[in-house]
PDB file of C-alpha atoms in Angstrom:
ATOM      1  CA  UNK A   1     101.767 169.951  87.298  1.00 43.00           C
ATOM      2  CA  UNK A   2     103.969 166.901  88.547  1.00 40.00           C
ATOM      3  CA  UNK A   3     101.712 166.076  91.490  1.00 42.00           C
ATOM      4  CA  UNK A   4      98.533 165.834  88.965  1.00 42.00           C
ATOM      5  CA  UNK A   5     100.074 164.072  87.080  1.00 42.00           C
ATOM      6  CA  UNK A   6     101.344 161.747  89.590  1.00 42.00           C
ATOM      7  CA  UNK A   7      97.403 161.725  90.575  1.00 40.00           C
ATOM      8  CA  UNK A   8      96.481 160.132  87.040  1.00 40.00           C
ATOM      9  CA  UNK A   9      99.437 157.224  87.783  1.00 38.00           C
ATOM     10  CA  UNK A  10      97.692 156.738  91.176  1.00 38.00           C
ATOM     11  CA  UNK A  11      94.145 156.631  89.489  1.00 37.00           C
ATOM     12  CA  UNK A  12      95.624 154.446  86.763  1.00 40.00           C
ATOM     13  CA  UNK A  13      96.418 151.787  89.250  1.00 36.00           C
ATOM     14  CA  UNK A  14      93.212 151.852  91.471  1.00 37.00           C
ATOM     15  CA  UNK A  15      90.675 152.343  88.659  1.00 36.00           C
ATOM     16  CA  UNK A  16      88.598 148.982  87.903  1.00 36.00           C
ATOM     17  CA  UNK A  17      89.472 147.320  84.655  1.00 36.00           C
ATOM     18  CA  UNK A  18      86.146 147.884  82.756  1.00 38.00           C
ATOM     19  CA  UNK A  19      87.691 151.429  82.079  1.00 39.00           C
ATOM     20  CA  UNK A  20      91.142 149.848  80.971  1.00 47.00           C
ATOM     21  CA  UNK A  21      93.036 152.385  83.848  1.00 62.00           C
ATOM     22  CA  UNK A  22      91.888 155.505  81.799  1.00 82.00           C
ATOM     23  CA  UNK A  23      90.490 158.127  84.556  1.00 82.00           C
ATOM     24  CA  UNK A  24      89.218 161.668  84.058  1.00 86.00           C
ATOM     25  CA  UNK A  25      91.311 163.968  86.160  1.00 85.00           C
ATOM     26  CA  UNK A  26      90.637 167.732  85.239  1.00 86.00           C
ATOM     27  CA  UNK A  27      93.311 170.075  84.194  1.00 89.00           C
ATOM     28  CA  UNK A  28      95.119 172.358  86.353  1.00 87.00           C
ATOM     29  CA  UNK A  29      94.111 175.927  85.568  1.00 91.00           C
ATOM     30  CA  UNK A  30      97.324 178.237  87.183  1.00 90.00           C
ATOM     31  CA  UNK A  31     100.128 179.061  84.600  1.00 93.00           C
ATOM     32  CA  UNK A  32     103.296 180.686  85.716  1.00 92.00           C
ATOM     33  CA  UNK A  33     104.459 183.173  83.709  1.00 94.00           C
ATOM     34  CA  UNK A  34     107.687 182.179  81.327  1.00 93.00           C
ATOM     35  CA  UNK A  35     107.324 178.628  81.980  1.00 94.00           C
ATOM     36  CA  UNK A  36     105.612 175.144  80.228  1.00 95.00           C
ATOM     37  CA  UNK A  37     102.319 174.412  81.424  1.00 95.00           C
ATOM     38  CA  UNK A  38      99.873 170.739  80.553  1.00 95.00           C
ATOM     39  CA  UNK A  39      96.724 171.991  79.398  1.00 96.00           C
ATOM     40  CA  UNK A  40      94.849 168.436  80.437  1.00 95.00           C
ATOM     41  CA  UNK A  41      92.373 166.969  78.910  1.00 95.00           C
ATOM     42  CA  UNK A  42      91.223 163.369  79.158  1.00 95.00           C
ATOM     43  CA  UNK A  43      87.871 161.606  77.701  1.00 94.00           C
ATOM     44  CA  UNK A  44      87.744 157.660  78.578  1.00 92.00           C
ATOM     45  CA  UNK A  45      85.969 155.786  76.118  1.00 87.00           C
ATOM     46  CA  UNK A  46      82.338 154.077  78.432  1.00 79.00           C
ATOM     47  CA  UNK A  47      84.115 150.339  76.916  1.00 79.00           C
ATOM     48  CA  UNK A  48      87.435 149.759  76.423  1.00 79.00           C
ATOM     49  CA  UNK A  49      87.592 146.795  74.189  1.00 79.00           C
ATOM     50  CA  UNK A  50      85.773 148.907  71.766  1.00 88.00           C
ATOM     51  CA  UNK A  51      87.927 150.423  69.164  1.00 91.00           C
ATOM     52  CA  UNK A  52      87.423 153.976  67.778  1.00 94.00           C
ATOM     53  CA  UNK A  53      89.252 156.808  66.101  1.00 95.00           C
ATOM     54  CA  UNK A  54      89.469 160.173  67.500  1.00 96.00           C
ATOM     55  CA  UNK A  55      90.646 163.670  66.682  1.00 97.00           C
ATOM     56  CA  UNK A  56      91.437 166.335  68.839  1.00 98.00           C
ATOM     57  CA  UNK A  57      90.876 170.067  68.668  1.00 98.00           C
ATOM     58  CA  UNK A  58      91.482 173.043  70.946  1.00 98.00           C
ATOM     59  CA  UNK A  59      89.848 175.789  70.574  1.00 98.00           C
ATOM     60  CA  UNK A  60      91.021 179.634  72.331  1.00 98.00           C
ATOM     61  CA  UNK A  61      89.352 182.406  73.941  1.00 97.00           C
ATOM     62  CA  UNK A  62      90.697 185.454  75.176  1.00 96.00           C
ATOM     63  CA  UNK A  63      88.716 187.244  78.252  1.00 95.00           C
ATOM     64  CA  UNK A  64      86.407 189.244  76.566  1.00 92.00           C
ATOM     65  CA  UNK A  65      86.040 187.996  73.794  1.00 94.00           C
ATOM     66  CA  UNK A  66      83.257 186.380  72.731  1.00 93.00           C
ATOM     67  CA  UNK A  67      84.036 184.001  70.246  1.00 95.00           C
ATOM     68  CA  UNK A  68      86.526 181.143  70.007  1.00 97.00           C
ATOM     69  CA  UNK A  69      89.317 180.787  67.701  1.00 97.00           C
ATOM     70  CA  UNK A  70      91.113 177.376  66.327  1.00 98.00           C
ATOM     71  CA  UNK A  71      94.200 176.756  67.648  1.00 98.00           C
ATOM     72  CA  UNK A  72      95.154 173.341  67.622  1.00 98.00           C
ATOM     73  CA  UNK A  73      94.263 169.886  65.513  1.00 98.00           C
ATOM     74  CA  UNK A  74      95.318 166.525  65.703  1.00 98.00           C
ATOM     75  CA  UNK A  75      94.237 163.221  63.828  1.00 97.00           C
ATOM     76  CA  UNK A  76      96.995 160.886  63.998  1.00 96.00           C
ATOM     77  CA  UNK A  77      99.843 160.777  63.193  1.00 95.00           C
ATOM     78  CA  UNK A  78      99.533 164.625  62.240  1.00 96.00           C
ATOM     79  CA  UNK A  79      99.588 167.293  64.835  1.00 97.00           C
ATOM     80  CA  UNK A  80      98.977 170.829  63.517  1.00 97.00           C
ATOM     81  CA  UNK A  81      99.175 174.673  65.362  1.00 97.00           C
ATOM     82  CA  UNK A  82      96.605 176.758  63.856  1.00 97.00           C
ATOM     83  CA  UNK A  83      97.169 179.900  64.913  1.00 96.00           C
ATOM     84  CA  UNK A  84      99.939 182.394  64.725  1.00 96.00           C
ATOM     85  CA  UNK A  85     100.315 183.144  68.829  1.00 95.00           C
ATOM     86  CA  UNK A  86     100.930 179.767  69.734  1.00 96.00           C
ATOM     87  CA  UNK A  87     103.129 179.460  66.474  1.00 95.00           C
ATOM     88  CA  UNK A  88     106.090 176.387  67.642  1.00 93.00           C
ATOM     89  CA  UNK A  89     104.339 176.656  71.615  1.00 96.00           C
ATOM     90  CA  UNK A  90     102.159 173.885  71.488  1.00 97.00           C
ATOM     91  CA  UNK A  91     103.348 170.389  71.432  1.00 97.00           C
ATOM     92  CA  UNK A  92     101.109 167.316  71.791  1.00 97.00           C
ATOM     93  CA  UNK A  93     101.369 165.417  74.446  1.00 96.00           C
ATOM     94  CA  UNK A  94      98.581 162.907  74.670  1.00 95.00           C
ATOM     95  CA  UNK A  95      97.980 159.475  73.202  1.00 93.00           C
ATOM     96  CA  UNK A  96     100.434 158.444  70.207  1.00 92.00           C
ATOM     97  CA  UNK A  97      97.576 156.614  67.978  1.00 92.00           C
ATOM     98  CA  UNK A  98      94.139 156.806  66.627  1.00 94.00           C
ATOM     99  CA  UNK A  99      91.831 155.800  69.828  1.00 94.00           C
ATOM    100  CA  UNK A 100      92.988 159.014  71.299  1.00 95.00           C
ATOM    101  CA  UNK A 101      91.405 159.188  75.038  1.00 94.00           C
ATOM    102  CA  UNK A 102      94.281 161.348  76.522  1.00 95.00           C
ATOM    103  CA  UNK A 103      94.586 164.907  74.511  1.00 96.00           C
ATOM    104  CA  UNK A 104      96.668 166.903  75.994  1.00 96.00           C
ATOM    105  CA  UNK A 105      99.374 169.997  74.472  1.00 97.00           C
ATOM    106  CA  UNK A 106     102.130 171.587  76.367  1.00 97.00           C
ATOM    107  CA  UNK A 107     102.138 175.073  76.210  1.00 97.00           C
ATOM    108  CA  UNK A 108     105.573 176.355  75.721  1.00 97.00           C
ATOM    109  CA  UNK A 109     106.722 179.954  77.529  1.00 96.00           C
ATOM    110  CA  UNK A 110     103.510 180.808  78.530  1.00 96.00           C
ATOM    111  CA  UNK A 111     102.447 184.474  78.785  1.00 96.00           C
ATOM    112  CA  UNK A 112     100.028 186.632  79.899  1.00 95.00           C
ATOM    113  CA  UNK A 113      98.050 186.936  76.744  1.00 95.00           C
ATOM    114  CA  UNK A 114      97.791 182.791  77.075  1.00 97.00           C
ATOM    115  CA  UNK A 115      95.143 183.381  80.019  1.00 97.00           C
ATOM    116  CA  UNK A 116      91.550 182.584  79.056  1.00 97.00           C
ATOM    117  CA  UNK A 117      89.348 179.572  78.204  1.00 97.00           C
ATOM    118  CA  UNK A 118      90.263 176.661  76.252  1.00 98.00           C
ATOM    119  CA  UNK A 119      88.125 174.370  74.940  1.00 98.00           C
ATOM    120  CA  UNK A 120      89.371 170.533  74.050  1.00 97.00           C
ATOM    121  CA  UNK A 121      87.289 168.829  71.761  1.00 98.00           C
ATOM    122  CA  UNK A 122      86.967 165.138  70.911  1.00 97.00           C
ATOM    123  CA  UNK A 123      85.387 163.710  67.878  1.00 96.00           C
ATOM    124  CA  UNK A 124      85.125 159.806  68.695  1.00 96.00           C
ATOM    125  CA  UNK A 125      84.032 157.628  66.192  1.00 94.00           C
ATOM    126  CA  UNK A 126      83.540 153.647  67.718  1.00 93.00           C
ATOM    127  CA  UNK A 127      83.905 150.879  65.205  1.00 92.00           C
ATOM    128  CA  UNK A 128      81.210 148.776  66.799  1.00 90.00           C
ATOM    129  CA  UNK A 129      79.771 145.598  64.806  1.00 86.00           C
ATOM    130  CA  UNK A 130      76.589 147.033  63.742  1.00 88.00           C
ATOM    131  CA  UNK A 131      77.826 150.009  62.657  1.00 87.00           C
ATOM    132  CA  UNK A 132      79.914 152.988  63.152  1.00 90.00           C
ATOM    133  CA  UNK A 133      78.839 155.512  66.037  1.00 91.00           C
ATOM    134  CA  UNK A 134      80.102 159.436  66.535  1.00 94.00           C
ATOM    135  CA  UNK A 135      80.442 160.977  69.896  1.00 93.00           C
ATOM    136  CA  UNK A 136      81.367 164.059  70.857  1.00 96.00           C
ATOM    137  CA  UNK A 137      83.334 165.370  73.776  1.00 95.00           C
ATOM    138  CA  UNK A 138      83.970 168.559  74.915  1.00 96.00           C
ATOM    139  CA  UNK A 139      85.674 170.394  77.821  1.00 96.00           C
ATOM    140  CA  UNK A 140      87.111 173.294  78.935  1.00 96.00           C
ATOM    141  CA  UNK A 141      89.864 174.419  80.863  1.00 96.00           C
ATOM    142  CA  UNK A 142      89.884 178.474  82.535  1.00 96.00           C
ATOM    143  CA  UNK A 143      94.002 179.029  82.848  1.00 95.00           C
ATOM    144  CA  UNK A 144      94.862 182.243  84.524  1.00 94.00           C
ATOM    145  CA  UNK A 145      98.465 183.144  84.102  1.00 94.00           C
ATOM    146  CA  UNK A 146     100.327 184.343  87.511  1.00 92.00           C
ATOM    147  CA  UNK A 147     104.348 185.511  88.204  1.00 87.00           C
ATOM    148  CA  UNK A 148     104.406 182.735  90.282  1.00 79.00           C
ATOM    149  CA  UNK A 149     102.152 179.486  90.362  1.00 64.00           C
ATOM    150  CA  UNK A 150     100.663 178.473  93.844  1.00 63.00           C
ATOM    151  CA  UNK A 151     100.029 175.091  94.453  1.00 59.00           C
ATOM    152  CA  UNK A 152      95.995 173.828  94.115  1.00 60.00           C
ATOM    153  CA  UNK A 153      95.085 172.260  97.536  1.00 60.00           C
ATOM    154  CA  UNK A 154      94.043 169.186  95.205  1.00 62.00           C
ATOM    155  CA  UNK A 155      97.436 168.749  94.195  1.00 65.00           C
ATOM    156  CA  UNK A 156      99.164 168.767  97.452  1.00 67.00           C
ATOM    157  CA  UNK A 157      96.589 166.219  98.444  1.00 71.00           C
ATOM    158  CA  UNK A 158      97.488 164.295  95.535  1.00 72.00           C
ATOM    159  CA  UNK A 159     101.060 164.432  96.311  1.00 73.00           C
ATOM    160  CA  UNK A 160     100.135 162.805  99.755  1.00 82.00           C
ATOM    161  CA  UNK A 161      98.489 160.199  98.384  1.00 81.00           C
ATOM    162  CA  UNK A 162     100.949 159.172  95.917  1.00 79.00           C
ATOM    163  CA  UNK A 163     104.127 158.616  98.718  1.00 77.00           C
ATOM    164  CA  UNK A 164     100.872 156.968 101.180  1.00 84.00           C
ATOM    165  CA  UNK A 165     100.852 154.687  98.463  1.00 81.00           C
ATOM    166  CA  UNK A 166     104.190 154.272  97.833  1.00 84.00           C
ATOM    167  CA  UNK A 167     105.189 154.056 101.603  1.00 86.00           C
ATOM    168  CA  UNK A 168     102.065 151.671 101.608  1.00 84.00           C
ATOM    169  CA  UNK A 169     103.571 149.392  98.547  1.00 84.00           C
ATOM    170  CA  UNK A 170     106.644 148.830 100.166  1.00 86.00           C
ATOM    171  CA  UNK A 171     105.374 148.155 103.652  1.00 88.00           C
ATOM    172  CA  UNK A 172     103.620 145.501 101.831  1.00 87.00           C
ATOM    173  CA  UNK A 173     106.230 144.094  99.871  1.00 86.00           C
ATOM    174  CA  UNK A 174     108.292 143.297 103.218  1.00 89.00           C
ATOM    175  CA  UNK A 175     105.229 141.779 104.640  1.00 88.00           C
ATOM    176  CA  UNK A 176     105.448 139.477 101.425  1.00 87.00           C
ATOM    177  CA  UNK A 177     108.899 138.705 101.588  1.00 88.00           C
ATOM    178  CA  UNK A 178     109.078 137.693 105.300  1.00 90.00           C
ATOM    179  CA  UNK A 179     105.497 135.721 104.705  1.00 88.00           C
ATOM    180  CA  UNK A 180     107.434 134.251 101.819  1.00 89.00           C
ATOM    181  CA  UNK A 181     110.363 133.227 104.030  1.00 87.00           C
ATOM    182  CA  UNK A 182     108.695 132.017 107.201  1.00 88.00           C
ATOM    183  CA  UNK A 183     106.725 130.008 105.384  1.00 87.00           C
ATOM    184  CA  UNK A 184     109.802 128.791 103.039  1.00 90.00           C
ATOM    185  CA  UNK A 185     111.606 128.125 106.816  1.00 91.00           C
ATOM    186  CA  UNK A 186     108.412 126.128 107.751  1.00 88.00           C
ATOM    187  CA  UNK A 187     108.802 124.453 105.138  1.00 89.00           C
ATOM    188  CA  UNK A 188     112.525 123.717 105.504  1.00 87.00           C
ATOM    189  CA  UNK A 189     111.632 122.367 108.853  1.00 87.00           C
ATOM    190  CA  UNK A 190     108.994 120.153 108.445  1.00 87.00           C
ATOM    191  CA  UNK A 191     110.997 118.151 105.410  1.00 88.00           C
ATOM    192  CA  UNK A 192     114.074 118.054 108.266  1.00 88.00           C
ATOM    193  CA  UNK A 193     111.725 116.758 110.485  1.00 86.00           C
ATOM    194  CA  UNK A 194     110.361 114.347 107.802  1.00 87.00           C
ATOM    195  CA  UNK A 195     114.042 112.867 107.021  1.00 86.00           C
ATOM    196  CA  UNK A 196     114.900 112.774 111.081  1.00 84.00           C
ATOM    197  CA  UNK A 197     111.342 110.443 111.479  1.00 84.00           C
ATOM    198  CA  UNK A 198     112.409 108.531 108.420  1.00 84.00           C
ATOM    199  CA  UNK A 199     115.918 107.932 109.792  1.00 81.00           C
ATOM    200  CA  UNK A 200     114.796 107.139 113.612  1.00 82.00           C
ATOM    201  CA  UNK A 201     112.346 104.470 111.482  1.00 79.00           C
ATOM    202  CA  UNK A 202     114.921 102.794 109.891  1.00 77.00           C
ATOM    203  CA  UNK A 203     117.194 103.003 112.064  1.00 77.00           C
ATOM    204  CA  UNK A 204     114.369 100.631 114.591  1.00 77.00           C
ATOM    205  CA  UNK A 205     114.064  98.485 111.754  1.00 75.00           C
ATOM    206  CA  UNK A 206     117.880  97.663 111.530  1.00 67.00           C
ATOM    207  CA  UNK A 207     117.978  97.354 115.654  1.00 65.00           C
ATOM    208  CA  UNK A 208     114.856  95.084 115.212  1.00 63.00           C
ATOM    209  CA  UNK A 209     116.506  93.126 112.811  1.00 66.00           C
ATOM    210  CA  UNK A 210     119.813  92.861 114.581  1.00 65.00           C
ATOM    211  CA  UNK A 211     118.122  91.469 117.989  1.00 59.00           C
ATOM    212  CA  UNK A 212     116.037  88.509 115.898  1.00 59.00           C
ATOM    213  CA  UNK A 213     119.294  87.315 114.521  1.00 55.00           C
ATOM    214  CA  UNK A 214     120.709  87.339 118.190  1.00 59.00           C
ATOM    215  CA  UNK A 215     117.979  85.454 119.364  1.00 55.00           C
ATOM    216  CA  UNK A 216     118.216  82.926 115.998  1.00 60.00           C
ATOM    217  CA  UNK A 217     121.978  82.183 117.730  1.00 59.00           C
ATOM    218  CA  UNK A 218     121.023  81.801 120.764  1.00 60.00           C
ATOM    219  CA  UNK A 219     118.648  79.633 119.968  1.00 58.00           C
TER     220      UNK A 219
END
Protein backbone atom coordinates (compact mmCIF):
# COMPACT_ATOMS: atom_id res chain seq x y z
CA UNK A 1 0.00 0.00 0.00
CA UNK A 2 2.95 2.52 0.83
CA UNK A 3 4.65 2.12 -2.55
CA UNK A 4 1.16 3.08 -4.40
CA UNK A 5 0.79 5.47 -2.63
CA UNK A 6 4.16 6.82 -3.00
CA UNK A 7 3.21 6.28 -6.91
CA UNK A 8 0.29 8.97 -6.62
CA UNK A 9 3.11 11.58 -4.89
CA UNK A 10 5.32 10.73 -7.92
CA UNK A 11 2.33 11.24 -10.41
CA UNK A 12 1.35 14.33 -8.44
CA UNK A 13 4.59 15.97 -9.29
CA UNK A 14 4.99 14.95 -13.03
CA UNK A 15 1.33 15.36 -14.05
CA UNK A 16 0.74 18.65 -16.28
CA UNK A 17 -1.10 21.40 -14.52
CA UNK A 18 -4.37 21.38 -16.60
CA UNK A 19 -5.29 18.39 -14.22
CA UNK A 20 -4.19 20.45 -11.02
CA UNK A 21 -1.66 17.16 -9.98
CA UNK A 22 -4.83 14.91 -9.53
CA UNK A 23 -3.92 11.41 -11.35
CA UNK A 24 -5.96 8.22 -11.56
CA UNK A 25 -3.92 5.43 -10.08
CA UNK A 26 -6.11 2.21 -9.53
CA UNK A 27 -6.48 0.54 -6.24
CA UNK A 28 -4.52 -2.26 -5.04
CA UNK A 29 -6.69 -5.37 -4.88
CA UNK A 30 -4.55 -7.93 -2.21
CA UNK A 31 -5.70 -7.63 1.51
CA UNK A 32 -3.81 -9.37 4.21
CA UNK A 33 -5.71 -10.92 6.57
CA UNK A 34 -5.96 -8.97 10.21
CA UNK A 35 -4.52 -5.91 8.89
CA UNK A 36 -5.74 -2.13 7.36
CA UNK A 37 -6.01 -2.04 3.80
CA UNK A 38 -6.77 1.57 1.22
CA UNK A 39 -9.53 0.64 -0.86
CA UNK A 40 -8.46 3.49 -3.68
CA UNK A 41 -10.43 5.27 -5.57
CA UNK A 42 -9.68 8.48 -7.43
CA UNK A 43 -11.90 10.47 -10.18
CA UNK A 44 -10.05 13.83 -11.46
CA UNK A 45 -12.37 16.36 -12.43
CA UNK A 46 -11.56 16.94 -16.95
CA UNK A 47 -10.93 21.06 -15.53
CA UNK A 48 -9.67 21.95 -12.49
CA UNK A 49 -10.60 25.52 -12.05
CA UNK A 50 -14.09 24.32 -12.25
CA UNK A 51 -15.75 23.94 -8.96
CA UNK A 52 -18.20 21.09 -8.12
CA UNK A 53 -19.62 19.15 -5.22
CA UNK A 54 -19.33 15.52 -4.91
CA UNK A 55 -20.52 12.61 -2.81
CA UNK A 56 -19.14 9.40 -2.43
CA UNK A 57 -20.64 5.95 -2.10
CA UNK A 58 -19.33 2.39 -1.87
CA UNK A 59 -21.19 -0.12 -2.61
CA UNK A 60 -20.32 -4.28 -1.49
CA UNK A 61 -20.54 -7.52 -3.06
CA UNK A 62 -19.79 -10.74 -1.74
CA UNK A 63 -18.63 -13.60 -4.38
CA UNK A 64 -21.68 -14.99 -5.34
CA UNK A 65 -23.81 -12.86 -4.80
CA UNK A 66 -25.49 -11.12 -7.18
CA UNK A 67 -26.52 -7.98 -5.96
CA UNK A 68 -24.75 -5.09 -4.24
CA UNK A 69 -25.32 -3.79 -0.89
CA UNK A 70 -24.66 -0.03 0.57
CA UNK A 71 -21.97 0.25 2.65
CA UNK A 72 -20.55 3.49 2.81
CA UNK A 73 -21.71 7.42 2.16
CA UNK A 74 -20.08 10.54 2.33
CA UNK A 75 -21.17 14.24 1.46
CA UNK A 76 -19.09 16.50 3.36
CA UNK A 77 -18.44 17.04 6.20
CA UNK A 78 -20.52 13.77 7.10
CA UNK A 79 -19.10 10.36 6.65
CA UNK A 80 -21.53 7.50 7.37
CA UNK A 81 -21.02 3.27 7.58
CA UNK A 82 -24.07 1.72 6.33
CA UNK A 83 -23.85 -1.56 7.05
CA UNK A 84 -23.50 -3.67 10.11
CA UNK A 85 -20.09 -5.81 8.93
CA UNK A 86 -18.06 -2.95 8.41
CA UNK A 87 -19.71 -1.39 11.63
CA UNK A 88 -16.48 1.22 13.16
CA UNK A 89 -14.01 -0.54 10.04
CA UNK A 90 -14.29 1.98 7.59
CA UNK A 91 -12.76 5.32 7.95
CA UNK A 92 -12.57 7.94 5.18
CA UNK A 93 -9.66 8.78 3.94
CA UNK A 94 -9.99 10.90 0.85
CA UNK A 95 -10.48 14.59 0.21
CA UNK A 96 -11.58 16.75 3.40
CA UNK A 97 -14.21 19.10 1.38
CA UNK A 98 -16.96 19.22 -1.09
CA UNK A 99 -15.02 18.90 -4.65
CA UNK A 100 -14.20 15.44 -3.56
CA UNK A 101 -11.83 13.86 -6.45
CA UNK A 102 -9.91 11.47 -4.05
CA UNK A 103 -12.52 8.88 -2.23
CA UNK A 104 -10.92 6.60 -0.57
CA UNK A 105 -11.89 4.40 3.09
CA UNK A 106 -9.52 2.38 5.10
CA UNK A 107 -10.67 -0.81 5.89
CA UNK A 108 -9.91 -1.65 9.41
CA UNK A 109 -8.93 -5.59 10.44
CA UNK A 110 -9.80 -6.92 7.35
CA UNK A 111 -11.15 -10.48 7.05
CA UNK A 112 -11.94 -13.02 4.89
CA UNK A 113 -15.58 -12.29 4.47
CA UNK A 114 -14.19 -8.55 3.26
CA UNK A 115 -13.09 -10.29 -0.18
CA UNK A 116 -15.29 -9.39 -3.15
CA UNK A 117 -16.11 -6.40 -5.38
CA UNK A 118 -16.48 -2.94 -4.37
CA UNK A 119 -17.88 -0.44 -6.21
CA UNK A 120 -16.93 3.52 -5.53
CA UNK A 121 -19.29 5.81 -6.80
CA UNK A 122 -19.06 9.54 -7.50
CA UNK A 123 -21.91 11.87 -7.97
CA UNK A 124 -20.19 15.21 -9.34
CA UNK A 125 -22.14 18.07 -9.74
CA UNK A 126 -19.91 21.22 -11.62
CA UNK A 127 -21.04 24.71 -10.84
CA UNK A 128 -20.30 25.97 -14.32
CA UNK A 129 -21.68 29.56 -15.44
CA UNK A 130 -24.44 28.44 -17.55
CA UNK A 131 -25.68 26.11 -15.39
CA UNK A 132 -25.20 23.27 -13.12
CA UNK A 133 -24.00 19.83 -14.73
CA UNK A 134 -24.17 16.06 -13.01
CA UNK A 135 -21.64 13.44 -13.75
CA UNK A 136 -21.32 10.27 -12.69
CA UNK A 137 -18.37 8.11 -11.85
CA UNK A 138 -18.06 4.77 -11.09
CA UNK A 139 -15.39 2.11 -10.38
CA UNK A 140 -14.66 -0.92 -8.96
CA UNK A 141 -12.12 -2.51 -7.06
CA UNK A 142 -11.90 -6.88 -6.89
CA UNK A 143 -9.94 -7.30 -3.24
CA UNK A 144 -9.09 -10.85 -2.49
CA UNK A 145 -8.08 -11.35 1.07
CA UNK A 146 -4.72 -13.58 1.59
CA UNK A 147 -2.67 -14.70 5.13
CA UNK A 148 -0.07 -12.85 3.76
CA UNK A 149 -0.06 -9.97 1.06
CA UNK A 150 2.49 -10.34 -1.89
CA UNK A 151 3.72 -7.43 -3.40
CA UNK A 152 1.98 -6.35 -7.11
CA UNK A 153 4.91 -6.15 -9.64
CA UNK A 154 3.38 -2.51 -10.25
CA UNK A 155 4.20 -1.56 -6.91
CA UNK A 156 7.72 -2.65 -6.69
CA UNK A 157 8.14 -0.76 -9.91
CA UNK A 158 6.67 2.12 -8.32
CA UNK A 159 8.89 1.90 -5.43
CA UNK A 160 11.85 2.15 -7.99
CA UNK A 161 10.72 4.98 -9.43
CA UNK A 162 10.07 6.94 -6.45
CA UNK A 163 14.02 6.63 -4.87
CA UNK A 164 15.11 7.12 -9.11
CA UNK A 165 13.49 10.22 -8.49
CA UNK A 166 14.59 11.01 -5.35
CA UNK A 167 18.28 9.92 -6.04
CA UNK A 168 17.57 11.98 -9.31
CA UNK A 169 16.35 15.27 -7.19
CA UNK A 170 19.27 15.38 -5.23
CA UNK A 171 21.83 14.70 -7.92
CA UNK A 172 20.29 17.74 -9.29
CA UNK A 173 20.24 19.88 -6.45
CA UNK A 174 24.22 19.54 -6.14
CA UNK A 175 24.48 20.29 -9.76
CA UNK A 176 22.55 23.60 -8.73
CA UNK A 177 24.48 24.44 -5.89
CA UNK A 178 27.98 24.07 -7.44
CA UNK A 179 26.45 25.94 -10.79
CA UNK A 180 25.33 28.44 -8.20
CA UNK A 181 28.82 28.76 -6.70
CA UNK A 182 31.09 28.67 -9.72
CA UNK A 183 29.26 31.09 -11.15
CA UNK A 184 29.04 33.22 -7.71
CA UNK A 185 33.23 32.60 -7.78
CA UNK A 186 33.16 33.96 -11.41
CA UNK A 187 31.63 36.47 -10.35
CA UNK A 188 33.84 37.22 -7.33
CA UNK A 189 36.66 37.24 -9.77
CA UNK A 190 35.77 39.32 -12.40
CA UNK A 191 34.72 42.37 -9.80
CA UNK A 192 38.54 41.61 -8.24
CA UNK A 193 39.73 41.90 -11.50
CA UNK A 194 37.57 45.03 -12.12
CA UNK A 195 39.01 46.89 -8.83
CA UNK A 196 42.84 45.57 -9.73
CA UNK A 197 42.26 47.42 -13.54
CA UNK A 198 40.73 50.35 -11.74
CA UNK A 199 43.65 50.60 -9.30
CA UNK A 200 46.59 49.92 -12.01
CA UNK A 201 44.48 53.04 -13.88
CA UNK A 202 44.80 55.31 -11.28
CA UNK A 203 47.60 54.46 -10.10
CA UNK A 204 49.14 55.62 -14.13
CA UNK A 205 47.25 58.62 -13.69
CA UNK A 206 49.03 59.67 -10.37
CA UNK A 207 52.64 58.49 -12.02
CA UNK A 208 51.53 60.60 -15.09
CA UNK A 209 50.83 63.37 -13.05
CA UNK A 210 53.89 63.17 -10.88
CA UNK A 211 56.41 63.16 -14.05
CA UNK A 212 54.58 66.56 -15.67
CA UNK A 213 55.25 68.33 -12.46
CA UNK A 214 58.97 67.08 -12.68
CA UNK A 215 59.28 68.28 -15.98
CA UNK A 216 57.30 71.85 -14.92
CA UNK A 217 60.68 72.12 -12.43
CA UNK A 218 62.91 71.35 -14.59
CA UNK A 219 61.81 73.53 -16.82
Amino acid sequence: MVPRLSLVVVFSLLVCGCHGGCAEVESLTEAELGRGFLLGCISCKSREEVSARSTVDWHFRAPGQDRFVHIFHYDHPTADVLHPDFGGRLEWRGTPGRDVQVGAVFLHNVTKDDSGTYRCTFQRTLLLPQGHQHVRVEKEVELSVVAVANRELTAVVSEIMMYVLIVFLQLWLVGVLVYCYRKTWDEHEAREARKALRAQAALMEVKDSCDGVQLEEQQ
